[in-house]
XYZ file of N, CA and C in Angstrom:
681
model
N -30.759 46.103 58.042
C -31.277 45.865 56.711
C -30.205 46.041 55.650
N -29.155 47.026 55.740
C -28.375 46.918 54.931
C -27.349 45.779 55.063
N -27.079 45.133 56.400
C -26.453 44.155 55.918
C -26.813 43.245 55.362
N -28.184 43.047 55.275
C -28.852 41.751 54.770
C -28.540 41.941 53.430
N -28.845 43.164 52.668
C -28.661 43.574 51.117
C -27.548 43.747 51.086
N -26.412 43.943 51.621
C -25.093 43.251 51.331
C -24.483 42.242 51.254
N -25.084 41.425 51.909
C -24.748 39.657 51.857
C -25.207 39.262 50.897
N -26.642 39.722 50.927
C -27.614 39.662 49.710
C -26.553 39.695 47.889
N -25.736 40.802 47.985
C -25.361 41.443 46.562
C -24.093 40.138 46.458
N -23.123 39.908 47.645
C -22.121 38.979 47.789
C -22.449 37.834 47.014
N -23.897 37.194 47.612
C -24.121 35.937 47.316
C -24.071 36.195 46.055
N -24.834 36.916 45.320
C -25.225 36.697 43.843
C -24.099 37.505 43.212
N -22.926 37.646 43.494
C -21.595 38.043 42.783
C -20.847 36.450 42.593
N -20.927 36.218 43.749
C -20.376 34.845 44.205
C -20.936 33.494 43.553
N -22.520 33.495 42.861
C -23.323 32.863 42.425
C -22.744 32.951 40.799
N -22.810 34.210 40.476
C -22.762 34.472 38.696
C -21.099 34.154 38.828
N -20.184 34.083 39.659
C -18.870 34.126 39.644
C -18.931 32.532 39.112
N -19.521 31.255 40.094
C -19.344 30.319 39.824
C -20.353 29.578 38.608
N -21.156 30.086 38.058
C -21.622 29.680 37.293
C -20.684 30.407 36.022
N -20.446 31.263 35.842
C -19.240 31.652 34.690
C -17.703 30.491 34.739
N -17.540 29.915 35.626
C -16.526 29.309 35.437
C -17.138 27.617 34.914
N -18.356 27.457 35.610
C -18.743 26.118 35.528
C -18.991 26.225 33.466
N -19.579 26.972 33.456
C -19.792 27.247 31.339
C -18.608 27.864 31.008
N -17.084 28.630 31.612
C -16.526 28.476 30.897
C -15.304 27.300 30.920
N -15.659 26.066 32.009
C -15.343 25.022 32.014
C -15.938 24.251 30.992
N -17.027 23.835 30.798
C -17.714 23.450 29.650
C -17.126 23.835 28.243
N -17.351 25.183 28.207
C -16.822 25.281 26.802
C -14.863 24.857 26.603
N -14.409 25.119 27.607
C -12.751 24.461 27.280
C -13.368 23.227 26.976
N -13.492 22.099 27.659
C -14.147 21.047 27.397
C -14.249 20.715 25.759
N -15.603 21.359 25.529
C -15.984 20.955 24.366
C -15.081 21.735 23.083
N -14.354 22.772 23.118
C -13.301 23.177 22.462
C -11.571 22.276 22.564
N -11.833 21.246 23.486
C -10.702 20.519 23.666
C -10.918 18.964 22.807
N -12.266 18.697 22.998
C -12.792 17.779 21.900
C -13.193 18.424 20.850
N -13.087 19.057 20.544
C -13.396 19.321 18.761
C -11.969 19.892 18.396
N -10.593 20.486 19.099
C -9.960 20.079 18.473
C -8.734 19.066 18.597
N -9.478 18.013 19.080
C -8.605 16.573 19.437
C -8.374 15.820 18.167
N -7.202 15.900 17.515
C -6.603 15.216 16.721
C -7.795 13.565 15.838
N -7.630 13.499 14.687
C -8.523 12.519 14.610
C -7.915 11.253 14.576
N -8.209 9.764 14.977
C -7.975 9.136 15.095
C -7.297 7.963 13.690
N -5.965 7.818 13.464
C -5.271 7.377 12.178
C -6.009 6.084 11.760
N -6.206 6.433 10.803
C -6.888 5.169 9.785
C -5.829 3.929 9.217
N -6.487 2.769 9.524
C -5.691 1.380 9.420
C -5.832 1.008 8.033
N -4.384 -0.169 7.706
C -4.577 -0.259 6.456
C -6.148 -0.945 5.746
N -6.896 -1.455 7.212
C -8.172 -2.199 7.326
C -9.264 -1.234 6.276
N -8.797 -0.268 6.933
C -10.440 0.777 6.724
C -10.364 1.916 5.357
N -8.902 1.646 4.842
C -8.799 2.701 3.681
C -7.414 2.432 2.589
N -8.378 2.109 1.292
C -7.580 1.762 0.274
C -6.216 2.417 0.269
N -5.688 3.929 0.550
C -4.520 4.211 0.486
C -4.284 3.896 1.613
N -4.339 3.941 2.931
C -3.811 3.472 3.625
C -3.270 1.866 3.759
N -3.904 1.012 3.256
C -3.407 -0.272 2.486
C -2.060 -0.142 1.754
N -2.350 0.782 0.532
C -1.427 0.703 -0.350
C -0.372 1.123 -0.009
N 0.062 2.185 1.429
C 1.345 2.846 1.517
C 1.712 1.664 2.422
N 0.447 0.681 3.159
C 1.562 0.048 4.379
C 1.911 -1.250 3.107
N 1.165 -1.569 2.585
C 1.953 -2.274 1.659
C 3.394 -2.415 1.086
N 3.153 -0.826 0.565
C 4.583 -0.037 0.128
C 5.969 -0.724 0.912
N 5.409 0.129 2.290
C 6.190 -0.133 3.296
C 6.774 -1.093 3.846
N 6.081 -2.621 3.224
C 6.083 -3.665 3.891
C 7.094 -4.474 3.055
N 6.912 -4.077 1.724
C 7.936 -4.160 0.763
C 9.179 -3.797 0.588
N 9.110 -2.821 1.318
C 10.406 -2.287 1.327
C 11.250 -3.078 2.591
N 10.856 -2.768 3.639
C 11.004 -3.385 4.931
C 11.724 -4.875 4.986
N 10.797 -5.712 4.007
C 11.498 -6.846 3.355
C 12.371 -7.309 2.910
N 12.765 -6.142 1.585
C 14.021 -6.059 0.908
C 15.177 -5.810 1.973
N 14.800 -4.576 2.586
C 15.909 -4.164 3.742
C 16.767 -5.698 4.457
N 15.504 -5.966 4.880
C 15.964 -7.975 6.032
C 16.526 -8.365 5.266
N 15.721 -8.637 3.792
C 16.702 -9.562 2.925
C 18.207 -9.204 2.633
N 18.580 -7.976 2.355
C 19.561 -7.653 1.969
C 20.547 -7.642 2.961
N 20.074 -7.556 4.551
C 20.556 -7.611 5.777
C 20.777 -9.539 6.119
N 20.132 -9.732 5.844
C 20.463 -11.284 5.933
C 21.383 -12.440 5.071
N 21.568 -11.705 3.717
C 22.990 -11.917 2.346
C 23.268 -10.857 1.946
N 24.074 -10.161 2.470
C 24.888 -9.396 1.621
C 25.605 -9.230 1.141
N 26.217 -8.610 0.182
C 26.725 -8.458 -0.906
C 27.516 -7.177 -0.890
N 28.341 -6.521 -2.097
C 29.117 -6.040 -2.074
C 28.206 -4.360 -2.370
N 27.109 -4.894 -2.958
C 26.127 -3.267 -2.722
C 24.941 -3.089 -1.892
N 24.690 -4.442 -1.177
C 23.522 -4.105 -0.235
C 23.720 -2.796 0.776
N 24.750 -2.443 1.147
C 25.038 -1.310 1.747
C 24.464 0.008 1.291
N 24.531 0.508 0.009
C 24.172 1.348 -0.745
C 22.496 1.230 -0.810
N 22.196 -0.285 -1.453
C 20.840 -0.289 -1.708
C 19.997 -0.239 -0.202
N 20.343 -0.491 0.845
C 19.866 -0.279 2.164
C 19.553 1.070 2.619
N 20.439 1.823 2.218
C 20.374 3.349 2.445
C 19.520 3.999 1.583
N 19.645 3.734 -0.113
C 18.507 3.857 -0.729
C 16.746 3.569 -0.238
N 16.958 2.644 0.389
C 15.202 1.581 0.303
C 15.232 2.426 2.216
N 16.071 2.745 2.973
C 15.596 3.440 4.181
C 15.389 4.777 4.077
N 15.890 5.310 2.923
C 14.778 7.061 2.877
C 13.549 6.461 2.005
N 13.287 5.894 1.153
C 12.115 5.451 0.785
C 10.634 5.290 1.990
N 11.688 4.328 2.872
C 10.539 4.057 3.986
C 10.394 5.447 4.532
N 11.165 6.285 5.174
C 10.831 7.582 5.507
C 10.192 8.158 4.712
N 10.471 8.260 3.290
C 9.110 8.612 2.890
C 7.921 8.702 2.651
N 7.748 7.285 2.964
C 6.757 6.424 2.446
C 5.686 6.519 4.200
N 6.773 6.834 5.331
C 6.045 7.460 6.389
C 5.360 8.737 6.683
N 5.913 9.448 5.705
C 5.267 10.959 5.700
C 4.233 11.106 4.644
N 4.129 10.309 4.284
C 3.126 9.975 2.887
C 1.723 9.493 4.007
N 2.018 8.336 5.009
C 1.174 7.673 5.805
C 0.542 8.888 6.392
N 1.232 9.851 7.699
C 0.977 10.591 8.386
C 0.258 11.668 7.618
N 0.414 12.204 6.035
C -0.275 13.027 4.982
C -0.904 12.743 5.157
N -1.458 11.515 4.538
C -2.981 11.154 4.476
C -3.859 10.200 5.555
N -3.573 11.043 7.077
C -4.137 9.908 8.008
C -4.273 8.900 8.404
N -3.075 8.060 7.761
C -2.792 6.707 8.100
C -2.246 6.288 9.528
N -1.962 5.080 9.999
C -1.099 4.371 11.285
C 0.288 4.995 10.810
N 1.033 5.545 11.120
C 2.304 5.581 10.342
C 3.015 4.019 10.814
N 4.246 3.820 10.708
C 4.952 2.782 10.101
C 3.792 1.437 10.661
N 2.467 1.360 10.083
C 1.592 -0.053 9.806
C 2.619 -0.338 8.611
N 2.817 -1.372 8.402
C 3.059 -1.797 7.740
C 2.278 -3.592 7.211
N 2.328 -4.099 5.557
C 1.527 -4.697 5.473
C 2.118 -5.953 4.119
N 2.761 -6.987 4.207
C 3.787 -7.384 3.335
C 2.726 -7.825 2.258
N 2.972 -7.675 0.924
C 2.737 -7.967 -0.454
C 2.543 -9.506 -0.546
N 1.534 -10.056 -1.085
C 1.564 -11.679 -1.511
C 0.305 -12.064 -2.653
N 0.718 -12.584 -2.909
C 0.277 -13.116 -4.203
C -1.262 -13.874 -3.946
N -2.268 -13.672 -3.913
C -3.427 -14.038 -3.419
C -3.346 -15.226 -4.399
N -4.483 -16.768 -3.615
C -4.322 -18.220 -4.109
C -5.614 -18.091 -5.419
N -5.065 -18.671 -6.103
C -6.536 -18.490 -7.293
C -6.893 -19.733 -7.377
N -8.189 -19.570 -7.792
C -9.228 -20.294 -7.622
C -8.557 -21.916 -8.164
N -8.845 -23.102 -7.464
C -8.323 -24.607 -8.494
C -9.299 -24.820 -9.349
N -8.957 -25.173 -10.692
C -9.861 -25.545 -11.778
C -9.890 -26.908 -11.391
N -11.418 -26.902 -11.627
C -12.351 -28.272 -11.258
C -11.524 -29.522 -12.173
N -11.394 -30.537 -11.734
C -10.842 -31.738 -12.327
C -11.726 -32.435 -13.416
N -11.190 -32.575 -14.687
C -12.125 -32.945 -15.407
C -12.175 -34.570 -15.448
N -13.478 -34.891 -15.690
C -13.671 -36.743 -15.529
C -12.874 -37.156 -16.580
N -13.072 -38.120 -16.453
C -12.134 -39.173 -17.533
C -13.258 -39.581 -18.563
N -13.314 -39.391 -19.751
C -13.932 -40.290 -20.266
C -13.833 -41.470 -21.062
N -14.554 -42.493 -21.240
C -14.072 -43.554 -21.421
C -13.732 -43.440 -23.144
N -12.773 -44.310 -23.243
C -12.272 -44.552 -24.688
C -13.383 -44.981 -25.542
N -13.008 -44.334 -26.441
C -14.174 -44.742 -27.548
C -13.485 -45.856 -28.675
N -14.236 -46.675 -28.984
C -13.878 -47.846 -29.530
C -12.893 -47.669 -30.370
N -12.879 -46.336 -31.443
C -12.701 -46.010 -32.597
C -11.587 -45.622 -31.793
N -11.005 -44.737 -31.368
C -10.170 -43.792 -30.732
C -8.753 -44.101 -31.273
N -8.259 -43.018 -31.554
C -6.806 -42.900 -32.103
C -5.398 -42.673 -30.906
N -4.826 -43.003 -31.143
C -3.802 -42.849 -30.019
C -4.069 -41.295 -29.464
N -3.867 -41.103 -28.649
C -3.918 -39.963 -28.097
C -2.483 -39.115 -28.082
N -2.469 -37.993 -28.568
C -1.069 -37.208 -28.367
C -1.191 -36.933 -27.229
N 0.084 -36.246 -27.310
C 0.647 -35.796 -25.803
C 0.613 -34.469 -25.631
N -0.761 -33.952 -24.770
C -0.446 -32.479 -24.892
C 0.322 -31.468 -24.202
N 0.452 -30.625 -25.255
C 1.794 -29.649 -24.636
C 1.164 -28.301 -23.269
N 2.313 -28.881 -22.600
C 2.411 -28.557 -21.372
C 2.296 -26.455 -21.748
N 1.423 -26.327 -20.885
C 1.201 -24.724 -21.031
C 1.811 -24.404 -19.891
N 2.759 -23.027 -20.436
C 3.380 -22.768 -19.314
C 2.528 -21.881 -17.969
N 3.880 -21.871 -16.910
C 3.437 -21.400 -15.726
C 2.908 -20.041 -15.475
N 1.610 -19.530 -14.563
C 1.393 -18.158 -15.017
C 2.260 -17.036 -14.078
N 2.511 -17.598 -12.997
C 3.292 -17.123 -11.780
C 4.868 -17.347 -12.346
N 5.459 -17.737 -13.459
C 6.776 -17.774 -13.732
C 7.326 -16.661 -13.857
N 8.760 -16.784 -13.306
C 9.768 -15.767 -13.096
C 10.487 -15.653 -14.408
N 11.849 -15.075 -14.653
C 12.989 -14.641 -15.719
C 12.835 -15.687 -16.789
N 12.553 -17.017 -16.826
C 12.271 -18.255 -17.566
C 10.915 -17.937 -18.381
N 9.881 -16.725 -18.033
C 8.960 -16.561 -18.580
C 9.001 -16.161 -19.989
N 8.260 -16.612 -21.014
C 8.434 -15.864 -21.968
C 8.021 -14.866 -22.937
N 8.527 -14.186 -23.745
C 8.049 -12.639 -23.495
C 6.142 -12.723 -24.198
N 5.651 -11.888 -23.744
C 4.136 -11.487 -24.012
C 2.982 -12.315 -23.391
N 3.785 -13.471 -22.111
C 2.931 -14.350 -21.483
C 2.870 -13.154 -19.835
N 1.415 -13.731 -19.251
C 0.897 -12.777 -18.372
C 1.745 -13.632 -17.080
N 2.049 -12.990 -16.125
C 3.169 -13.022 -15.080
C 2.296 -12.915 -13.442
N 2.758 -12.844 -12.642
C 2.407 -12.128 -11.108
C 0.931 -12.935 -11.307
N 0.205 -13.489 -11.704
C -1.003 -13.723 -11.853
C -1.173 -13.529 -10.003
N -2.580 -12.719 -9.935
C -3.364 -12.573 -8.545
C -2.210 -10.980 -7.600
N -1.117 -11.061 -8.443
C -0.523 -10.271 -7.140
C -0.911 -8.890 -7.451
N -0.841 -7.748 -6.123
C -0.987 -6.441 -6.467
C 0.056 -5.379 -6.269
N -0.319 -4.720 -7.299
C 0.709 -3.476 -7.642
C 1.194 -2.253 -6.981
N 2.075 -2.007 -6.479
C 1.830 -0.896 -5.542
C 3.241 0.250 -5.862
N 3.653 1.076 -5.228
C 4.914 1.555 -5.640
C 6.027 1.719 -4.599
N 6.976 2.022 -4.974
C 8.240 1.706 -4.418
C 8.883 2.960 -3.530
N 8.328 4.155 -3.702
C 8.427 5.727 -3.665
C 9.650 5.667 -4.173
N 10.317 5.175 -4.905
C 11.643 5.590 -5.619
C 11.323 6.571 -6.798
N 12.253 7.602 -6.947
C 12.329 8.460 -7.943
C 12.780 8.067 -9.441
N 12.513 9.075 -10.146
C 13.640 8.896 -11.759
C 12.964 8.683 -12.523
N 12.788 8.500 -13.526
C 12.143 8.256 -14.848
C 11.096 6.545 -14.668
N 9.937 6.220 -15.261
C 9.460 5.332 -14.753
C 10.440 3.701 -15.007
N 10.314 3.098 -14.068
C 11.087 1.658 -13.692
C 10.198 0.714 -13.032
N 10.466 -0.336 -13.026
C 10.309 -1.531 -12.088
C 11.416 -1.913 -11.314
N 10.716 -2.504 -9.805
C 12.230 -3.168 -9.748
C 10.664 -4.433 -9.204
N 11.838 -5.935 -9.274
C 10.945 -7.104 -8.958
C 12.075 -8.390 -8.134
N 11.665 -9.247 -7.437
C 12.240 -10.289 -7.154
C 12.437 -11.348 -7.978
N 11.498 -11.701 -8.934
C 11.595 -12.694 -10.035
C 12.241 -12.511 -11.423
N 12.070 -11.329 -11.812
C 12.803 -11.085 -12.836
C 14.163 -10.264 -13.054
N 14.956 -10.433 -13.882
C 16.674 -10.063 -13.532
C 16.581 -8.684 -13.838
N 17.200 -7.617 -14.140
C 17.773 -6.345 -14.582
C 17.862 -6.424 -15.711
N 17.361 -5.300 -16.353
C 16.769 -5.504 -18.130
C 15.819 -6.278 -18.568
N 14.627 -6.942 -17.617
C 13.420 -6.939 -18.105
C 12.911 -5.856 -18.450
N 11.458 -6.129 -19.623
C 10.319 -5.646 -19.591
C 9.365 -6.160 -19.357
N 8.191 -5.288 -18.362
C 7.254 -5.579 -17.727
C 6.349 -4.454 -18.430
N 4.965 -5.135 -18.945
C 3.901 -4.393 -19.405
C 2.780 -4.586 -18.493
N 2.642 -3.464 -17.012
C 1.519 -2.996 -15.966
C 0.320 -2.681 -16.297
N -0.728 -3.310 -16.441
C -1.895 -2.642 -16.964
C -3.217 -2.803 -15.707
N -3.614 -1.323 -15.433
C -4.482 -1.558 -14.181
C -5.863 -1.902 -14.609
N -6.503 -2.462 -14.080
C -8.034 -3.187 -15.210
C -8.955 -2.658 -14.177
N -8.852 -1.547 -13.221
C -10.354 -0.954 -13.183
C -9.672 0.302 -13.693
N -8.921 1.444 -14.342
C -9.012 2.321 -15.303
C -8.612 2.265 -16.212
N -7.838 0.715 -17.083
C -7.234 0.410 -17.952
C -6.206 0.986 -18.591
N -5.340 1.700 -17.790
C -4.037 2.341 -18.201
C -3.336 1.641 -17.729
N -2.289 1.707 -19.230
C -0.984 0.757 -19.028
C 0.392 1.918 -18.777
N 1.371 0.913 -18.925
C 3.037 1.258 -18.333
C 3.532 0.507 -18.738
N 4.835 0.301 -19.913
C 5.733 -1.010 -20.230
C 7.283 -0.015 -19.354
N 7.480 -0.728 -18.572
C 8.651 -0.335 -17.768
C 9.874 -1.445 -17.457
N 11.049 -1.158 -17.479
C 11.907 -1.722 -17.575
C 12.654 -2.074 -16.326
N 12.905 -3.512 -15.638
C 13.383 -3.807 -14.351
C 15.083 -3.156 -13.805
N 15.070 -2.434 -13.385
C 16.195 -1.571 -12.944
C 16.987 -2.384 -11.569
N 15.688 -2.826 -10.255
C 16.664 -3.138 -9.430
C 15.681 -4.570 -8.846
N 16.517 -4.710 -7.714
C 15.255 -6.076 -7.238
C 14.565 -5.477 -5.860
N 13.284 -5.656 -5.740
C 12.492 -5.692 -4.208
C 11.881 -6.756 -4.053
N 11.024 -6.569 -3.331
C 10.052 -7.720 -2.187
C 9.363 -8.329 -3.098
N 8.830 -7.558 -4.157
C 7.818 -8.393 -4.556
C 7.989 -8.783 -5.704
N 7.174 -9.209 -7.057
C 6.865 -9.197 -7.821
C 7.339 -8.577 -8.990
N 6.223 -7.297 -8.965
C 6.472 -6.348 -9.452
C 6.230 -4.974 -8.830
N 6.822 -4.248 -8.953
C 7.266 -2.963 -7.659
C 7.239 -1.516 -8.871
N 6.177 -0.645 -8.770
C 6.503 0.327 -9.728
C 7.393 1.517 -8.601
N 8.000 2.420 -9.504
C 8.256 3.564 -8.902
C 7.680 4.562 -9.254
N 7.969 6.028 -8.354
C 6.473 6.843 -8.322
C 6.241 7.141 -10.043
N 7.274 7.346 -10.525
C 6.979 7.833 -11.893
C 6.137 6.898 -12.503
N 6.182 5.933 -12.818
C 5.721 4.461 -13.774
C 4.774 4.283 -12.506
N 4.150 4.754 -11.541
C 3.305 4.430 -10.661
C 2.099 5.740 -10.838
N 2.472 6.490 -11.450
C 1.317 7.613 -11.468
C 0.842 7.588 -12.676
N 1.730 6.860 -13.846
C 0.873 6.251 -15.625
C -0.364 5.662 -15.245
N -0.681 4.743 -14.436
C -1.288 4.160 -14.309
C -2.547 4.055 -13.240
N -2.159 4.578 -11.835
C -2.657 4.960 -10.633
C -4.210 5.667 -11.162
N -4.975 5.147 -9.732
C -5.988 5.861 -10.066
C -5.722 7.248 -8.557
N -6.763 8.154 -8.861
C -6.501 9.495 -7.798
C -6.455 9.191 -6.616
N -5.102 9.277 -5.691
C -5.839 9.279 -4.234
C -5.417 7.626 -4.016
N -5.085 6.382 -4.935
C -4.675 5.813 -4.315
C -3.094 5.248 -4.557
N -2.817 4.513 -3.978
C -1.487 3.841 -3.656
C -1.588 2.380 -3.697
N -2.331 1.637 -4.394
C -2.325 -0.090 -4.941
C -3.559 0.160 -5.286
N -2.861 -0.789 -6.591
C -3.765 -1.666 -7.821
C -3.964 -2.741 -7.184
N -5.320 -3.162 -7.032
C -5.960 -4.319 -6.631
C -5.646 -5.298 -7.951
N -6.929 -4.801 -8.646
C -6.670 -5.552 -9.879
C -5.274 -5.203 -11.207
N -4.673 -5.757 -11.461
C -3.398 -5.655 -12.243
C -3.002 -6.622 -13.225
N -2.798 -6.588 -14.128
C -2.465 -7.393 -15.374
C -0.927 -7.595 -15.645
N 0.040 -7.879 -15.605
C 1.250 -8.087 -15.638
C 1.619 -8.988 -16.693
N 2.397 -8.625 -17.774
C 3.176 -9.404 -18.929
C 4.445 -8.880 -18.951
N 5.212 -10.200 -19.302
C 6.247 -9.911 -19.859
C 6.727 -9.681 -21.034
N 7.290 -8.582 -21.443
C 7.511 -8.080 -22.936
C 8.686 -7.960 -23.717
N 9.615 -8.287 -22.659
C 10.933 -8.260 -23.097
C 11.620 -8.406 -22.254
């Protein structure tokens, strides 16, 4: 009889032994998923994440370009615009992004204005002048000052430092560009310092006048030239 109540005590040592490992298998488990890293957000699913691969995509650009004609300072400006992108990667990885997604800048197509009919001459009718040609809204350095520019494109920043600037592809060194964001309506008149990818390119300074919290591109953006 006592061996029976010794086998007896074995089993159920041997019983609570494996059921303690089977729950504290479980709980590693479920302590290994809750703290499993969360999964990085695409430029698809989140406005800053847009705006930094944007950033990025801009920059990235300039880099090729400057790698594909260069010149007697693309060297310099290459080294400049590649800590940018490093920064502009730790900015991604901050705020839960893909890091280097990247996402190139373009000028969205606006709408074609409907063709108007012809109507027929009226008996009376006076010669007709010749009307003057309105200029282009997408025009570059030829633009002239206080006419609206970039029409459709969006604003994003450059992560370059220093006092606020632009840099742009269309317009030369010593423009002014007047940025105005039209869902919080703060402006920026900033002055073109260097050239990038796009348009118009703020840097962080002349990018936080205007910025709304938390993101990294102006959808909607107003762009004139002012000088």
């Amino acid at each position: 009889m006592s061996r029976r109540r010794t086998l007896g005590t074995k089993k159920k040592i041997a019983l609570l032994v494996s059921a303690a490992t089977v729950a504290g298998g479980g709980a590693f488990v479920m302590a290994s998923t809750s703290n499993a890293a969360p999964t990085p957000k695409s430029a698809s699913e989140s406005t800053v994440c847009l705006g930094l691969a944007t950033a990025l995509g801009n920059n990235q650009k300039f880099i090729a370009d400057q790698r594909a004609t260069p010149d007697a300072q693309s060297e310099a400006r290459i080294a400049n615009r590649e800590a940018v992108v490093a920064e502009i990667k730790r900015k991604q990885e901050a705020s839960g992004c893909a890091v280097g997604e990247s996402a190139q800048d373009s000028q969205t197509a606006q709408p074609s204005q409907p063709a108007q009919s012809a109507q027929p001459p009226a008996a009376s009718a006076q010669p007709s002048q010749p009307a003057a040609s309105a200029p282009a809204g997408n025009g570059g350095g030829a633009a002239a000052s206080g006419q609206q520019v970039c029409n459709g494109s969006t604003v994003t920043l450059s992560g370059e430092g220093g006092a606020p600037a632009a840099s742009s592809n269309q317009f030369p060194v010593g423009t002014k560009l007047k940025v105005t964001n039209l869902d919080n309506n703060k402006s920026t008149t900033v002055e073109v310092t260097s050239v990038s990818g796009s348009c118009a390119l703020l840097n962080n300074a002349a990018f936080e006048q205007v910025r709304e919290p938390g993101k990294f591109l102006i959808r909607r953006a107003l762009i004139e030239k002012v000088g």
